[in-house]
Structures are given as C-alpha cells and as structure tokens.
Amino acid sequence: MAAKAEKEEGIMETVKTVVYALLIAGVFRTLFFQPFWIPSGSMKDTLLIGDFLFVNKMAYGYSKHSCPFSMCPIPGRIFGSEPERGDVVVFRHPVNNTDFIKRLIGLPGDRIQVRDGVLFINGEEAVQTPAGTFTETFEKQGPVGNMPRCTTPVGIGADCEKDKFIETLPGGVSHSILNITNSATDNTGVFTVPEGHYFFMGDNRDNSTDSRVSQQVGGVGFVPYENLIGRADRVMFSSAGRSLFYVWTWRGDRFFKRIE
C-alpha cells in the first residue's frame, strides 16, 4: 500500500509541475514575449521565411488581443504607449483574427499614398536609394513550400532576383524594401488614417497583403490600436528548411539579428 501511495503522490507532483509550468509559460507569453514564426515572404528581406522571433508585448501595453484567442478581459488598451513610424509590428487582423507582421507606415491623421511604387507620407516622399539586388534560390521555401517571386522568371534552382532599395521615412528611419514588378498597389489613392488606427505595409512591396487594400476585398485596411500585439525587435533563430530539425538549413548569420 505504501508503494502505491508513493506512486500516486509522484504522479500528482508531476501533474502539478506540468500545470505550474504551463501557467508560468502562459503568463510569460501574455505579459512579456510572444513567439512568432515567419511563414511568408511579405517582409523580405528584413524577415525571411523560417525566421523565429519573440514579440515584445510590453512595447505598446495590453489589450484583449494580448491573450491567446483574444480572451483577455481588457476594454481598449492598458499601460499603452504609442508605436513609432517604422516599427515592425505584429497585430491581429481586424476581420479574420489572424496574426500579421508588417511595418508601421502611417500614424493617426497621416495621409498615405503610393505613386509609381514610391511612398509619400503627408505629401513628403520617402526617398528610395538603390541598394543592388536581393538574390535567393528559386525553390520551395519553409514548411508550406511557397515559391519566391522574381523580377525575371527563372527555373528551379536558379537565382531569383529582386531590386533592393533603402527607403527613408519622414523622421529619418531607414529600412530595406524590395521591388519585383509593376503592380496594382504601386499606384493608390490617398489614404487618410483615422484616429485610433494605423497603416501598415510589407517591405516586399509587390508580395504583401497590407493596408493598401481594404478589408472588404481581402486586404488589411486600417488597423485599430487595440489590435496591436507587440513590436518585433530581434530574430532569435532562423531555418531555411522545411523542419527545424534540418540542422544544415539553419541560418547562423541571422541568429539574434536585430530587426531594422
């Protein structure tokens, strides 16, 4: 009987340990840092498919979307601070409840327009400086197996190139962007960002579903403040393969890389 009691006590201790670990992990994920894996190429070459990062949830405070499944009982946002233009932000899509990661371009009250692929904010041009090309292999990428888009069509295994520029936003923040081709979103009307909302764009400008397209036709549109989850500051780990266990596909040069 004593052995049975000890066994049952051991099982209960194991259960308690697992429960405590899950609670601690849940609190850590809700209040401090949320893991995020990059599944698509919309933020190349700032973020690549297979990059793994932790999102700083303390940066903008907390809302109902800070908890998994948007279950935090928080009206609006608490301990909030304003994001800055140029931040790379994870947010909850206003309609389909999916987490997106894009660059913050427009603040409340801003007028945003794209003309011939060049961004204008409040009438001021975000200057683009040529920075060569971004080259990757034309092959399936990541677990989903997406194929990259190239400026010129190429065959499997060939170099897939895109024009690269350094874009400088009003205020001085600079970052890399890519151009593939002339697309419908290279020329837009003027978007006036409503109060309490933000305007986002992907750095891979011709391969990004973002605020340039309205929610009614499958885009992102304007994103409410409460939908911001956190700021992406640094890539922690990166793998170009279909599995994290493919050690030979790890990108060591991207480990702990700062996101700019």
Tab-separated table of N, CA, C and O in Angstrom, residues 106-107 109-114 120 122 185 187-194 199 201 210-214 221-222:
chain	number	residue	atom	x	y	z
A	106	GLY	N	1.879	54.476	-41.436
A	106	GLY	CA	1.020	55.635	-41.210
A	106	GLY	C	0.474	55.710	-39.798
A	106	GLY	O	-0.061	54.732	-39.275
A	107	LEU	N	0.615	56.881	-39.172
A	107	LEU	CA	0.075	57.159	-37.839
A	107	LEU	C	-1.286	57.834	-37.972
A	107	LEU	O	-1.653	58.303	-39.052
A	109	GLY	N	-4.112	60.252	-38.505
A	109	GLY	CA	-4.136	61.571	-39.133
A	109	GLY	C	-3.239	61.701	-40.350
A	109	GLY	O	-3.344	62.679	-41.108
A	110	ASP	N	-2.330	60.750	-40.581
A	110	ASP	CA	-1.426	60.810	-41.732
A	110	ASP	C	-2.187	60.604	-43.040
A	110	ASP	O	-3.200	59.900	-43.090
A	111	ARG	N	-1.641	61.191	-44.098
A	111	ARG	CA	-2.124	60.941	-45.464
A	111	ARG	C	-1.067	60.106	-46.184
A	111	ARG	O	0.079	60.523	-46.327
A	112	ILE	N	-1.474	58.928	-46.624
A	112	ILE	CA	-0.551	57.962	-47.233
A	112	ILE	C	-0.940	57.753	-48.695
A	112	ILE	O	-2.109	57.561	-49.023
A	113	GLN	N	0.074	57.776	-49.560
A	113	GLN	CA	-0.164	57.484	-50.973
A	113	GLN	C	1.074	56.821	-51.569
A	113	GLN	O	2.205	57.097	-51.161
A	114	VAL	N	0.854	55.931	-52.549
A	114	VAL	CA	1.947	55.328	-53.306
A	114	VAL	C	1.797	55.761	-54.758
A	114	VAL	O	0.724	55.623	-55.351
A	120	PHE	N	4.587	58.174	-50.318
A	120	PHE	CA	4.504	59.565	-49.876
A	120	PHE	C	3.684	59.610	-48.589
A	120	PHE	O	2.610	59.005	-48.501
A	122	ASN	N	2.048	62.358	-46.002
A	122	ASN	CA	1.699	63.774	-45.845
A	122	ASN	C	2.353	64.636	-46.924
A	122	ASN	O	2.832	65.747	-46.670
A	185	THR	N	-0.882	47.839	-56.634
A	185	THR	CA	-0.694	48.628	-55.419
A	185	THR	C	0.484	49.589	-55.504
A	185	THR	O	0.828	50.246	-54.526
A	187	ASN	N	0.343	52.178	-57.358
A	187	ASN	CA	-0.324	53.478	-57.500
A	187	ASN	C	-1.652	53.419	-56.764
A	187	ASN	O	-2.508	52.589	-57.086
A	188	THR	N	-1.795	54.263	-55.764
A	188	THR	CA	-3.004	54.248	-54.940
A	188	THR	C	-3.580	55.652	-54.827
A	188	THR	O	-2.930	56.644	-55.172
A	189	GLY	N	-4.783	55.703	-54.320
A	189	GLY	CA	-5.341	56.981	-53.912
A	189	GLY	C	-4.702	57.411	-52.602
A	189	GLY	O	-3.773	56.770	-52.098
A	190	VAL	N	-5.200	58.499	-52.048
A	190	VAL	CA	-4.695	58.994	-50.763
A	190	VAL	C	-5.497	58.350	-49.641
A	190	VAL	O	-6.722	58.435	-49.618
A	191	PHE	N	-4.798	57.701	-48.723
A	191	PHE	CA	-5.423	57.111	-47.542
A	191	PHE	C	-5.222	58.059	-46.366
A	191	PHE	O	-4.082	58.402	-46.038
A	192	THR	N	-6.296	58.483	-45.736
A	192	THR	CA	-6.196	59.294	-44.520
A	192	THR	C	-6.453	58.390	-43.329
A	192	THR	O	-7.547	57.835	-43.178
A	193	VAL	N	-5.448	58.224	-42.490
A	193	VAL	CA	-5.540	57.267	-41.388
A	193	VAL	C	-6.445	57.826	-40.294
A	193	VAL	O	-6.195	58.920	-39.771
A	194	PRO	N	-7.517	57.105	-39.921
A	194	PRO	CA	-8.426	57.604	-38.877
A	194	PRO	C	-7.751	57.644	-37.504
A	194	PRO	O	-6.759	56.952	-37.262
A	199	PHE	N	-1.589	52.392	-40.299
A	199	PHE	CA	-1.466	51.941	-41.686
A	199	PHE	C	-0.168	51.143	-41.814
A	199	PHE	O	0.913	51.638	-41.468
A	201	MET	N	2.465	48.382	-44.120
A	201	MET	CA	2.896	47.862	-45.412
A	201	MET	C	3.996	46.826	-45.206
A	201	MET	O	4.761	46.909	-44.236
A	210	ASP	N	-1.562	44.119	-47.389
A	210	ASP	CA	-1.415	45.074	-46.304
A	210	ASP	C	-2.486	46.157	-46.371
A	210	ASP	O	-3.547	45.963	-46.978
A	211	SER	N	-2.210	47.312	-45.768
A	211	SER	CA	-3.226	48.363	-45.636
A	211	SER	C	-3.565	49.055	-46.951
A	211	SER	O	-4.512	49.833	-47.012
A	212	ARG	N	-2.815	48.798	-48.005
A	212	ARG	CA	-3.131	49.397	-49.301
A	212	ARG	C	-4.408	48.827	-49.901
A	212	ARG	O	-4.993	49.422	-50.824
A	213	VAL	N	-4.839	47.673	-49.401
A	213	VAL	CA	-6.060	47.022	-49.891
A	213	VAL	C	-7.047	46.942	-48.735
A	213	VAL	O	-6.687	46.558	-47.616
A	214	SER	N	-8.295	47.286	-48.975
A	214	SER	CA	-9.296	47.337	-47.909
A	214	SER	C	-9.678	45.940	-47.429
A	214	SER	O	-9.500	44.938	-48.133
A	221	GLY	N	-6.423	46.934	-44.627
A	221	GLY	CA	-7.059	48.206	-44.311
A	221	GLY	C	-6.415	48.880	-43.111
A	221	GLY	O	-5.260	48.628	-42.764
A	222	PHE	N	-7.168	49.757	-42.456
A	222	PHE	CA	-6.669	50.437	-41.255
A	222	PHE	C	-6.787	49.502	-40.051
A	222	PHE	O	-7.792	48.813	-39.879
